[in-house]
Coordinates of C-alpha atoms in Angstrom, one line a residue:
X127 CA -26.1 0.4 -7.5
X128 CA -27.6 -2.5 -8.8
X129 CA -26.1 -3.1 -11.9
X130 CA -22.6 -2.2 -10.0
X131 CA -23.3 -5.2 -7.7
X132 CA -23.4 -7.6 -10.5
X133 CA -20.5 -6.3 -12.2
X134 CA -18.9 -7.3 -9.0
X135 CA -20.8 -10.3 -8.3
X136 CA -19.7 -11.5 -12.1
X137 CA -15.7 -10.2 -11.7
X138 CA -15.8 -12.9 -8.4
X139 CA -17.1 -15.4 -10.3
X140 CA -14.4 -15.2 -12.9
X141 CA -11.9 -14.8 -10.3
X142 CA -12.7 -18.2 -8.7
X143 CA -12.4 -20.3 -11.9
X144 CA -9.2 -18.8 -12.7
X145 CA -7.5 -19.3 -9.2
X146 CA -7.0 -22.7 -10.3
X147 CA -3.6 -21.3 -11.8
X148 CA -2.4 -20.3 -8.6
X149 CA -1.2 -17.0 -9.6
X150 CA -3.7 -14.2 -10.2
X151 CA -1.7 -12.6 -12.4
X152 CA -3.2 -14.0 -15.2
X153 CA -6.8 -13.0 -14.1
X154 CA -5.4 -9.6 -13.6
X155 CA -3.5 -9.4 -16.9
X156 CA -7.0 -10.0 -19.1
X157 CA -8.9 -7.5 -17.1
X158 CA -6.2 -5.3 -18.6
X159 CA -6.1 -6.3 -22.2
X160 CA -7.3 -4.2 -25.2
X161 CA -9.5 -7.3 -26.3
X162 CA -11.1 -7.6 -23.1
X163 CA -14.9 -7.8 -22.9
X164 CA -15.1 -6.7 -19.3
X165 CA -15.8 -3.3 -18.7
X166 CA -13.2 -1.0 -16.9
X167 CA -12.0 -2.5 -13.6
X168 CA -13.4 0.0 -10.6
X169 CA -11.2 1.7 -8.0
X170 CA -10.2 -0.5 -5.2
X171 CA -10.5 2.4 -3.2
X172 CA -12.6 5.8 -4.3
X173 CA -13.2 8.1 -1.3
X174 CA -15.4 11.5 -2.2
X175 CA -15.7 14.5 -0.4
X176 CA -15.6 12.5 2.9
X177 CA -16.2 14.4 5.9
X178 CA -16.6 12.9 9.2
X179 CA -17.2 15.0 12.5
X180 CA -17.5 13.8 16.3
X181 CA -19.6 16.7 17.9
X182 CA -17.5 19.6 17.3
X183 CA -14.4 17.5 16.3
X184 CA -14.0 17.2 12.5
X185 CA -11.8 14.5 12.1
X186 CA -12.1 14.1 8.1
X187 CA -12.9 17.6 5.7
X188 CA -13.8 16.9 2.4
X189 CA -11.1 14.0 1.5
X190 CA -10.8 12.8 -1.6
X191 CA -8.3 9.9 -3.2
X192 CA -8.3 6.9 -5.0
X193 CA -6.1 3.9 -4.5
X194 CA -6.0 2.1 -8.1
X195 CA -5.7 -1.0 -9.6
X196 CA -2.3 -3.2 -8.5
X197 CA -1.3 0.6 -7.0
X198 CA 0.3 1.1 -3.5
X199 CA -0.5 4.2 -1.8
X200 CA 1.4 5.4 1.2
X201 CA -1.2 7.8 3.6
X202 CA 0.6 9.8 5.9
X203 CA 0.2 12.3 8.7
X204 CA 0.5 13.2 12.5
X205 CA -1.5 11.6 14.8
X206 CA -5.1 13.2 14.9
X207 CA -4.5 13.8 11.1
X208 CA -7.6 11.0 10.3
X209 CA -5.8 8.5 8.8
X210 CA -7.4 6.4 11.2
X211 CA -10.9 7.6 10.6
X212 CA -10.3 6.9 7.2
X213 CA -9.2 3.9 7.6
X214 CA -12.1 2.8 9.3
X215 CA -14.7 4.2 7.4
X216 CA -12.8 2.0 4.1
X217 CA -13.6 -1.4 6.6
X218 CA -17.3 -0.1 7.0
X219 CA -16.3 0.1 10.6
X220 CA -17.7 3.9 11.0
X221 CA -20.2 5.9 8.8
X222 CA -18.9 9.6 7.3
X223 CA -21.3 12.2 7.9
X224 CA -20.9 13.3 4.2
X225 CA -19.3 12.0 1.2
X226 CA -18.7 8.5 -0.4
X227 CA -16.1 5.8 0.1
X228 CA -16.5 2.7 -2.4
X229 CA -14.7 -0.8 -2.0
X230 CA -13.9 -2.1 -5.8
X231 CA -16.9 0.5 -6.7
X232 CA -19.4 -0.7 -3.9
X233 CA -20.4 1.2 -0.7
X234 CA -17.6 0.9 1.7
X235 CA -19.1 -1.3 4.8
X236 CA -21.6 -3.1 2.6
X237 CA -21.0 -6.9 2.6
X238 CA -19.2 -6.7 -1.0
X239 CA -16.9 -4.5 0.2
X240 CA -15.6 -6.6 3.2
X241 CA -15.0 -9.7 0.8
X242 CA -13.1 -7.4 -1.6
X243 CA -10.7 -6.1 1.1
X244 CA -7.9 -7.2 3.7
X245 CA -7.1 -6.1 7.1
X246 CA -4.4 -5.1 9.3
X247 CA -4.1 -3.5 12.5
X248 CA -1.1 -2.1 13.6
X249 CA -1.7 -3.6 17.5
X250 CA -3.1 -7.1 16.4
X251 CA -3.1 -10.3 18.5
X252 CA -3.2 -13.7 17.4
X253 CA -4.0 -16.6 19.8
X254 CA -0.2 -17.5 20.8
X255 CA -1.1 -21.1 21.2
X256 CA -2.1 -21.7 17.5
X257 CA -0.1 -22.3 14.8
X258 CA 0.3 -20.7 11.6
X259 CA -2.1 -23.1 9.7
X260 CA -5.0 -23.3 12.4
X261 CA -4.8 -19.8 11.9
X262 CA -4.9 -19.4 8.7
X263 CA -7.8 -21.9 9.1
X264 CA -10.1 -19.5 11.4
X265 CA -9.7 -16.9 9.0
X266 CA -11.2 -19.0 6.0
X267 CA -14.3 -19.5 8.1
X268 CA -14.8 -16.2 9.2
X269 CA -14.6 -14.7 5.6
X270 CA -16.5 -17.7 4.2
X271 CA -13.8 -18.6 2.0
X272 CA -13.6 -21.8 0.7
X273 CA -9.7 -22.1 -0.8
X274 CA -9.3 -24.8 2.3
X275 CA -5.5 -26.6 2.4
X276 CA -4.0 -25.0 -1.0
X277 CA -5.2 -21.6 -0.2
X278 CA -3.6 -21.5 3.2
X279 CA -0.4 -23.0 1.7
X280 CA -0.6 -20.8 -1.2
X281 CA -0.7 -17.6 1.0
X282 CA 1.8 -19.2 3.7
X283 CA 4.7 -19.8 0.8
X284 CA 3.9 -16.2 -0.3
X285 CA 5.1 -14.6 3.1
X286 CA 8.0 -17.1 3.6
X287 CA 6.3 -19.6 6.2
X288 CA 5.3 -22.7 4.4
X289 CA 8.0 -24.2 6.9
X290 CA 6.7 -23.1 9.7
X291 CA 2.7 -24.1 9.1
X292 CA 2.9 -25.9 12.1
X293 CA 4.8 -23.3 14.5
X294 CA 2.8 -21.8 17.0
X295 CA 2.1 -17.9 17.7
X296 CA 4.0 -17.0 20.5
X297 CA 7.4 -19.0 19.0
X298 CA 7.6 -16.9 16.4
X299 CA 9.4 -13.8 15.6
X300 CA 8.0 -10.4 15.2
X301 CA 8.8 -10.5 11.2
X302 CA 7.1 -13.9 11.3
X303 CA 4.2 -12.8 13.0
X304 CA 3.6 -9.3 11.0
X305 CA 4.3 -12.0 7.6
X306 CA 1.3 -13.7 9.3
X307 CA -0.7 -11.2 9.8
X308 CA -0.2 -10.2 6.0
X309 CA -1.0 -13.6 5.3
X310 CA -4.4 -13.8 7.1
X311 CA -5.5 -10.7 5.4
X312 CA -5.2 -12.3 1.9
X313 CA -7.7 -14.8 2.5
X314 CA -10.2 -14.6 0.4
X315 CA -8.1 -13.3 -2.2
X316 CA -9.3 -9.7 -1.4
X317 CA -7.9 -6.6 -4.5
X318 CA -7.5 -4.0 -1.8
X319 CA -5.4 -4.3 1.3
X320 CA -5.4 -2.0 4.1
X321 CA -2.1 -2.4 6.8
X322 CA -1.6 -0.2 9.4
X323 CA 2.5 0.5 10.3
X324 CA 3.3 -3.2 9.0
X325 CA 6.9 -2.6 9.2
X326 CA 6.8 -0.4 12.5
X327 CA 8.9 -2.9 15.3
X328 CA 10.8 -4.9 12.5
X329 CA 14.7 -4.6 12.4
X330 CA 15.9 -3.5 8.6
X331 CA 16.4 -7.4 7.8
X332 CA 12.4 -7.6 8.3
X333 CA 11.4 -4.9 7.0
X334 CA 13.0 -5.2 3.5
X335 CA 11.1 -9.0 3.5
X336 CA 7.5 -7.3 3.9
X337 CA 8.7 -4.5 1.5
X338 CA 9.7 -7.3 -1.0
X339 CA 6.0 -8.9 -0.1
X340 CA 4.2 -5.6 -1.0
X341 CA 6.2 -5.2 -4.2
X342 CA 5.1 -9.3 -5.2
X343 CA 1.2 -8.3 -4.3
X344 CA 1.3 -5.7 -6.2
X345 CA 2.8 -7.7 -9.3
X346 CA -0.2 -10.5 -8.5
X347 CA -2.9 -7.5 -8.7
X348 CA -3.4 -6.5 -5.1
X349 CA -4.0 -2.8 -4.1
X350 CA -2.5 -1.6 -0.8
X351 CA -3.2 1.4 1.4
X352 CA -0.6 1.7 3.8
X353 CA -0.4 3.7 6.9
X354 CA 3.1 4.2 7.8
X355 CA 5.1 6.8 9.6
X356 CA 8.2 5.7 8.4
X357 CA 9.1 7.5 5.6
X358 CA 11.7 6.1 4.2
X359 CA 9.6 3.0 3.6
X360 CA 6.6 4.7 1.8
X361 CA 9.4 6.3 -0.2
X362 CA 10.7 2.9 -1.5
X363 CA 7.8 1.2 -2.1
X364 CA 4.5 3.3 -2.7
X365 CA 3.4 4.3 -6.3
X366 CA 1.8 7.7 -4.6
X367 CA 1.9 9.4 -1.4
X368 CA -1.4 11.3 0.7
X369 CA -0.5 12.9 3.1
X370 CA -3.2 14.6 5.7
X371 CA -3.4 16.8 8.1
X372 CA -5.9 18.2 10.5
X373 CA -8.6 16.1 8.0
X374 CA -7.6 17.5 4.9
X375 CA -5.5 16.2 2.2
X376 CA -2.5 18.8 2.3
X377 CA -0.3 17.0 -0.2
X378 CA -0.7 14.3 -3.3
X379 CA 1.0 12.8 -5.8
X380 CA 4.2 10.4 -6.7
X381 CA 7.4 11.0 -4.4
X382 CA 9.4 12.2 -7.7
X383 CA 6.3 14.8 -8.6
X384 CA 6.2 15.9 -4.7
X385 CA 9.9 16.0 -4.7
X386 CA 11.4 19.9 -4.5
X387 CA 14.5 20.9 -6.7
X388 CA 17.7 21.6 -4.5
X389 CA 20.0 22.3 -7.3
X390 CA 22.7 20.1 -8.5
X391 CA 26.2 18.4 -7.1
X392 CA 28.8 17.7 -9.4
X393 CA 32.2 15.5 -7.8
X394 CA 35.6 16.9 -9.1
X395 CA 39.1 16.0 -8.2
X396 CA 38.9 19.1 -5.4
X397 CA 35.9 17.4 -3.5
X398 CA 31.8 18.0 -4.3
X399 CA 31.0 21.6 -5.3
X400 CA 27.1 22.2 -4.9
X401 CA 25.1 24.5 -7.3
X402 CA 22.1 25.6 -5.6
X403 CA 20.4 27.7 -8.1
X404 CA 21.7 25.2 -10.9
X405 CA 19.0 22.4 -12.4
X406 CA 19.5 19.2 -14.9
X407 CA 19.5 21.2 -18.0
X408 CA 23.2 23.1 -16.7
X409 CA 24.7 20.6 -15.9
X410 CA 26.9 19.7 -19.4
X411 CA 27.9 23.8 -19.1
X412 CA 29.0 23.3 -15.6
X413 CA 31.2 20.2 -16.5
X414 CA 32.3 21.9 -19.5
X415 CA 33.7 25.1 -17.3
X416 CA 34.9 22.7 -15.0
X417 CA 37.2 20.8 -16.9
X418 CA 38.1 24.0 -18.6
X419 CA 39.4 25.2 -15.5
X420 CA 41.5 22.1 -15.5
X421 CA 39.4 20.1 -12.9
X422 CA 39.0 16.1 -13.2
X423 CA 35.1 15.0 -13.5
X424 CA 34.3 11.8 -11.5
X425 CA 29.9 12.2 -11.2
X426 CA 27.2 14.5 -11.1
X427 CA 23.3 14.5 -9.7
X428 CA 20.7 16.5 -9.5
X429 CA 19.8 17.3 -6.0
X430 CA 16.0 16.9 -4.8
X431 CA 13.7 17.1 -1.1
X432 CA 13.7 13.7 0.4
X433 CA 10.1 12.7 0.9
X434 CA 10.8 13.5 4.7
X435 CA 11.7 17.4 3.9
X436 CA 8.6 17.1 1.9
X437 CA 6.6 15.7 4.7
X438 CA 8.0 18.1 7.7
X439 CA 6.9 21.3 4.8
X440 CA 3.8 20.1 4.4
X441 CA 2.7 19.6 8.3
X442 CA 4.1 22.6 9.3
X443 CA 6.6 20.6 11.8
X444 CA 3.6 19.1 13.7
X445 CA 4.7 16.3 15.4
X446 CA 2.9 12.6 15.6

């Protein structure tokens, strides 16, 4: 454990020298490079046969997962599923009764961990009557970070609200205030970020801007786990999908691998004919009898599960 925490210890180090360029992609790029003397970048988020049971309530069974480096990883489920179990047992905000869960490949909860990761409720408040900056500013001191005025402008230009540094709270918008509750999770330049429904109450104008924002931390190095029950989001955005369900990881991988076959459509002249039993591979012989036949070819697609059909399979129907 030892030897882990000065691997860490030394990465932060390096990190703060190079934030002078403003960008981390840099930093992130030579972590990555074949010449590189550092040795292979930790998990942001490794979670091990975690179990976690209140009396005889088991709200986590075995779990196991890992959210990667610059990866976003959308965790679904009903509610009582244990997303939110998991979630707090990632901010060292409840103990498992068995397994392991590492922060950047220290024990989750352990003051490493917290400076390595970022935080956001679903149901946060921020003091109405203080602007974006003086908020900004509170954060800094409670994670003991010392970026000061460039750090706060840095992260408030990132989320669109450089402008409005000195707009209070309460007169902002919702998409403002969930951008600055994105914002104040950053500090400290944290690699894992955990959000909770970020994009729950916004109207489709704001929730394309956060989406945007997720895509742009991911480019700058920044691992996300987020908990979202709108699935059309996760399908957008997230690298891989978890989903759980009564504690237990019922369902992994990327939305194309979890995706199910549902044959393929082909558009002629006399409207779409579907092909249920048909896959990617028939396609040039169904176009071939088609225009045989003497019908006109306008498009053709192969036909999949939307990541909600997957979702509603995989749950059984159960209901948040």
């Amino acid at each position: 454990m030892r030897f882990r925490l000065d691997r860490f210890a030394a990465r932060q180090r390096i990190a703060s020298r190079f934030r002078g360029f403003g960008d981390r992609t840099f930093f992130v790029a030579s972590w990555h490079h074949s010449e590189c003397t550092l040795d292979d970048v930790p998990a942001a988020l490794a979670v091990s046969g975690l179990a976690k049971r209140y009396g005889a309530v088991e709200a986590l069974s075995g779990v196991s997962l890992e959210v990667g480096e610059s990866e976003l990883v959308g965790l679904l489920g009903p509610n009582g599923a244990g997303k939110s179990t998991l979630v707090k047992i990632a901010c060292g905000l409840v103990r498992p009764t068995t397994g392991r869960a590492e922060v950047c490949g220290v024990r989750a909860g352990s003051r490493e961990a917290r400076s390595a990761m970022g935080y956001l409720a679903e149901l946060f408040r921020f003091p109405g009557w203080m602007s974006a900056d003086e908020l900004l500013q509170l954060h800094q001191r409670l994670a003991g970070s010392e970026g000061g005025e460039r750090e706060r402008s840095e992260l408030l230009e990132l989320v669109g609200l450089l402008d409005a540094r000195a707009r209070t709270v309460e007169a902002m918008s919702k998409g403002m205030q969930q951008r600055l509750g994105i914002a104040q999770a950053l500090v400290g330049s944290p690699r894992l970020l955990l959000l909770d429904e970020p994009t729950s109450a916004l109207d489709p104008v704001g929730r394309r801007t956060v989406r945007t924002l997720l895509e742009e931390l991911k480019r700058r190095g920044v691992s996300v786990l987020l908990n979202s029950h709108l699935l059309s989001e996760i399908e957008l955005v997230c690298d891989r999908v978890v989903i759980l369900l009564g504690g237990k990881v019922v369902a992994a991988g990327t939305p194309a691998e979890l995706a199910r076959p549902r044959g393929v459509e082909i558009e002629t002249n006399g409207g779409a004919r579907t092909y249920a039993d048909a896959s990617r591979d028939d396609i040039p012989r169904l176009i071939a009898e088609l225009v045989q036949d003497g019908q006109s070819v306008y498009g053709a697609r192969v036909l999949t599960s939307t990541l909600e059909e997957v979702y509603v399979e995989a749950v059984g129907g159960e209901t948040s």
